[in-house]
């Protein structure tokens, strides 16, 4: 199984809502990542988990809160988002190659209204 | 951070070889060069990674000159299904203690019948 599965595929949320994005991989990878991708732009790294420990990208607002329950699962909790946070949120995982050799999920298309 | 520059778009006929070049003048000693392919509404897919000289796999070749200030992704005999955006990524591989990743802005390759 060489897949990274993300749910939901689409999400519309209001600015006062709380929602969560989920990501799962069964490749035995020990690193997992969240990326944000705006239309016609490259992905931007948000968070990295290595062996279930967090490395934080300092430019990510606190309204985004990651969680890694175990080495196969990664969540991104969303609260009080802004319309400019609308984007494709991508989860990825890697083993020995690090963040530059990763398998990506299909993403969650998030729209904040 | 290494700054990467790649062409915005390229057109090619089916069956031709396509070469996409990425420049990364201030690449660091620990940085690897990775290329990803992305179709609309999907996550990027890893194509190939290299550090120097030439790397070849079943889908592409990557040429990196000795000074490592540029790299060229070569796709042999492209087909319509190769129409996608191709991203050059420069960043440290695992263990370097850094998550400084620089995606290029992407090259939209259009394959013409």
PDB file of N, CA and C in Angstrom, chain A residues 37 40-43, chain B residues 2-7 22-24 34-36 85-90 101-107:
ATOM      1  N   UNK A  37      -1.480  24.683  -0.193  1.00  0.00           N
ATOM      2  CA  UNK A  37      -1.228  25.078  -1.582  1.00  0.00           C
ATOM      3  C   UNK A  37      -2.365  25.960  -2.079  1.00  0.00           C
ATOM      4  N   UNK A  40      -2.461  27.802  -8.311  1.00  0.00           N
ATOM      5  CA  UNK A  40      -1.374  28.165  -9.212  1.00  0.00           C
ATOM      6  C   UNK A  40      -0.088  28.545  -8.475  1.00  0.00           C
ATOM      7  N   UNK A  41       0.050  28.059  -7.242  1.00  0.00           N
ATOM      8  CA  UNK A  41       1.262  28.298  -6.459  1.00  0.00           C
ATOM      9  C   UNK A  41       1.857  26.964  -6.040  1.00  0.00           C
ATOM     10  N   UNK A  42       3.132  26.941  -5.692  1.00  0.00           N
ATOM     11  CA  UNK A  42       3.713  25.691  -5.183  1.00  0.00           C
ATOM     12  C   UNK A  42       3.250  25.421  -3.751  1.00  0.00           C
ATOM     13  N   UNK A  43       3.386  24.179  -3.300  1.00  0.00           N
ATOM     14  CA  UNK A  43       3.035  23.858  -1.898  1.00  0.00           C
ATOM     15  C   UNK A  43       3.963  24.591  -0.925  1.00  0.00           C
TER      16      UNK A  43
ATOM     17  N   UNK B   2      17.681  28.464  -0.717  1.00  0.00           N
ATOM     18  CA  UNK B   2      18.016  28.450  -2.133  1.00  0.00           C
ATOM     19  C   UNK B   2      16.824  28.965  -2.921  1.00  0.00           C
ATOM     20  N   UNK B   3      17.071  29.901  -3.847  1.00  0.00           N
ATOM     21  CA  UNK B   3      16.009  30.411  -4.705  1.00  0.00           C
ATOM     22  C   UNK B   3      16.031  29.597  -5.985  1.00  0.00           C
ATOM     23  N   UNK B   4      14.861  29.115  -6.386  1.00  0.00           N
ATOM     24  CA  UNK B   4      14.806  28.302  -7.591  1.00  0.00           C
ATOM     25  C   UNK B   4      14.026  29.042  -8.668  1.00  0.00           C
ATOM     26  N   UNK B   5      14.463  28.895  -9.904  1.00  0.00           N
ATOM     27  CA  UNK B   5      13.802  29.519 -11.044  1.00  0.00           C
ATOM     28  C   UNK B   5      13.611  28.472 -12.126  1.00  0.00           C
ATOM     29  N   UNK B   6      12.409  28.349 -12.637  1.00  0.00           N
ATOM     30  CA  UNK B   6      12.116  27.418 -13.716  1.00  0.00           C
ATOM     31  C   UNK B   6      11.141  28.085 -14.679  1.00  0.00           C
ATOM     32  N   UNK B   7      11.093  27.642 -15.940  1.00  0.00           N
ATOM     33  CA  UNK B   7      10.182  28.272 -16.907  1.00  0.00           C
ATOM     34  C   UNK B   7       8.735  28.103 -16.474  1.00  0.00           C
ATOM     35  N   UNK B  22      15.942  23.895 -14.094  1.00  0.00           N
ATOM     36  CA  UNK B  22      15.715  24.675 -12.879  1.00  0.00           C
ATOM     37  C   UNK B  22      17.053  25.270 -12.456  1.00  0.00           C
ATOM     38  N   UNK B  23      17.075  26.555 -12.179  1.00  0.00           N
ATOM     39  CA  UNK B  23      18.308  27.156 -11.676  1.00  0.00           C
ATOM     40  C   UNK B  23      18.192  27.398 -10.179  1.00  0.00           C
ATOM     41  N   UNK B  24      19.269  27.117  -9.482  1.00  0.00           N
ATOM     42  CA  UNK B  24      19.296  27.265  -8.008  1.00  0.00           C
ATOM     43  C   UNK B  24      20.700  27.686  -7.629  1.00  0.00           C
ATOM     44  N   UNK B  34      14.982  17.734  -6.085  1.00  0.00           N
ATOM     45  CA  UNK B  34      13.890  16.786  -6.290  1.00  0.00           C
ATOM     46  C   UNK B  34      12.883  17.379  -7.265  1.00  0.00           C
ATOM     47  N   UNK B  35      12.315  16.530  -8.080  1.00  0.00           N
ATOM     48  CA  UNK B  35      11.272  16.958  -9.022  1.00  0.00           C
ATOM     49  C   UNK B  35       9.979  16.211  -8.719  1.00  0.00           C
ATOM     50  N   UNK B  36       8.886  16.996  -8.750  1.00  0.00           N
ATOM     51  CA  UNK B  36       7.553  16.451  -8.540  1.00  0.00           C
ATOM     52  C   UNK B  36       6.681  16.791  -9.739  1.00  0.00           C
ATOM     53  N   UNK B  85       1.891  20.022 -14.150  1.00  0.00           N
ATOM     54  CA  UNK B  85       2.840  21.009 -13.641  1.00  0.00           C
ATOM     55  C   UNK B  85       3.993  20.260 -12.980  1.00  0.00           C
ATOM     56  N   UNK B  86       5.208  20.687 -13.301  1.00  0.00           N
ATOM     57  CA  UNK B  86       6.406  20.050 -12.772  1.00  0.00           C
ATOM     58  C   UNK B  86       7.126  21.030 -11.855  1.00  0.00           C
ATOM     59  N   UNK B  87       7.366  20.591 -10.620  1.00  0.00           N
ATOM     60  CA  UNK B  87       8.010  21.433  -9.623  1.00  0.00           C
ATOM     61  C   UNK B  87       9.428  20.945  -9.336  1.00  0.00           C
ATOM     62  N   UNK B  88      10.337  21.885  -9.296  1.00  0.00           N
ATOM     63  CA  UNK B  88      11.699  21.648  -8.835  1.00  0.00           C
ATOM     64  C   UNK B  88      11.735  22.009  -7.352  1.00  0.00           C
ATOM     65  N   UNK B  89      12.313  21.158  -6.529  1.00  0.00           N
ATOM     66  CA  UNK B  89      12.392  21.413  -5.091  1.00  0.00           C
ATOM     67  C   UNK B  89      13.835  21.260  -4.641  1.00  0.00           C
ATOM     68  N   UNK B  90      14.313  22.256  -3.933  1.00  0.00           N
ATOM     69  CA  UNK B  90      15.659  22.202  -3.379  1.00  0.00           C
ATOM     70  C   UNK B  90      15.540  22.210  -1.870  1.00  0.00           C
ATOM     71  N   UNK B 101      12.864  24.280   2.714  1.00  0.00           N
ATOM     72  CA  UNK B 101      12.521  23.736   1.409  1.00  0.00           C
ATOM     73  C   UNK B 101      12.111  24.858   0.488  1.00  0.00           C
ATOM     74  N   UNK B 102      12.603  24.844  -0.732  1.00  0.00           N
ATOM     75  CA  UNK B 102      12.240  25.865  -1.707  1.00  0.00           C
ATOM     76  C   UNK B 102      11.703  25.183  -2.948  1.00  0.00           C
ATOM     77  N   UNK B 103      10.389  25.234  -3.115  1.00  0.00           N
ATOM     78  CA  UNK B 103       9.782  24.779  -4.353  1.00  0.00           C
ATOM     79  C   UNK B 103       9.939  25.875  -5.401  1.00  0.00           C
ATOM     80  N   UNK B 104      10.222  25.485  -6.629  1.00  0.00           N
ATOM     81  CA  UNK B 104      10.108  26.424  -7.736  1.00  0.00           C
ATOM     82  C   UNK B 104       8.637  26.752  -7.961  1.00  0.00           C
ATOM     83  N   UNK B 105       8.379  27.721  -8.830  1.00  0.00           N
ATOM     84  CA  UNK B 105       7.003  28.134  -9.074  1.00  0.00           C
ATOM     85  C   UNK B 105       6.247  27.174  -9.987  1.00  0.00           C
ATOM     86  N   UNK B 106       6.968  26.220 -10.534  1.00  0.00           N
ATOM     87  CA  UNK B 106       6.327  25.195 -11.347  1.00  0.00           C
ATOM     88  C   UNK B 106       6.378  25.510 -12.826  1.00  0.00           C
ATOM     89  N   UNK B 107       6.518  24.469 -13.613  1.00  0.00           N
ATOM     90  CA  UNK B 107       6.492  24.576 -15.077  1.00  0.00           C
ATOM     91  C   UNK B 107       5.294  23.801 -15.586  1.00  0.00           C
TER      92      UNK B 107
END
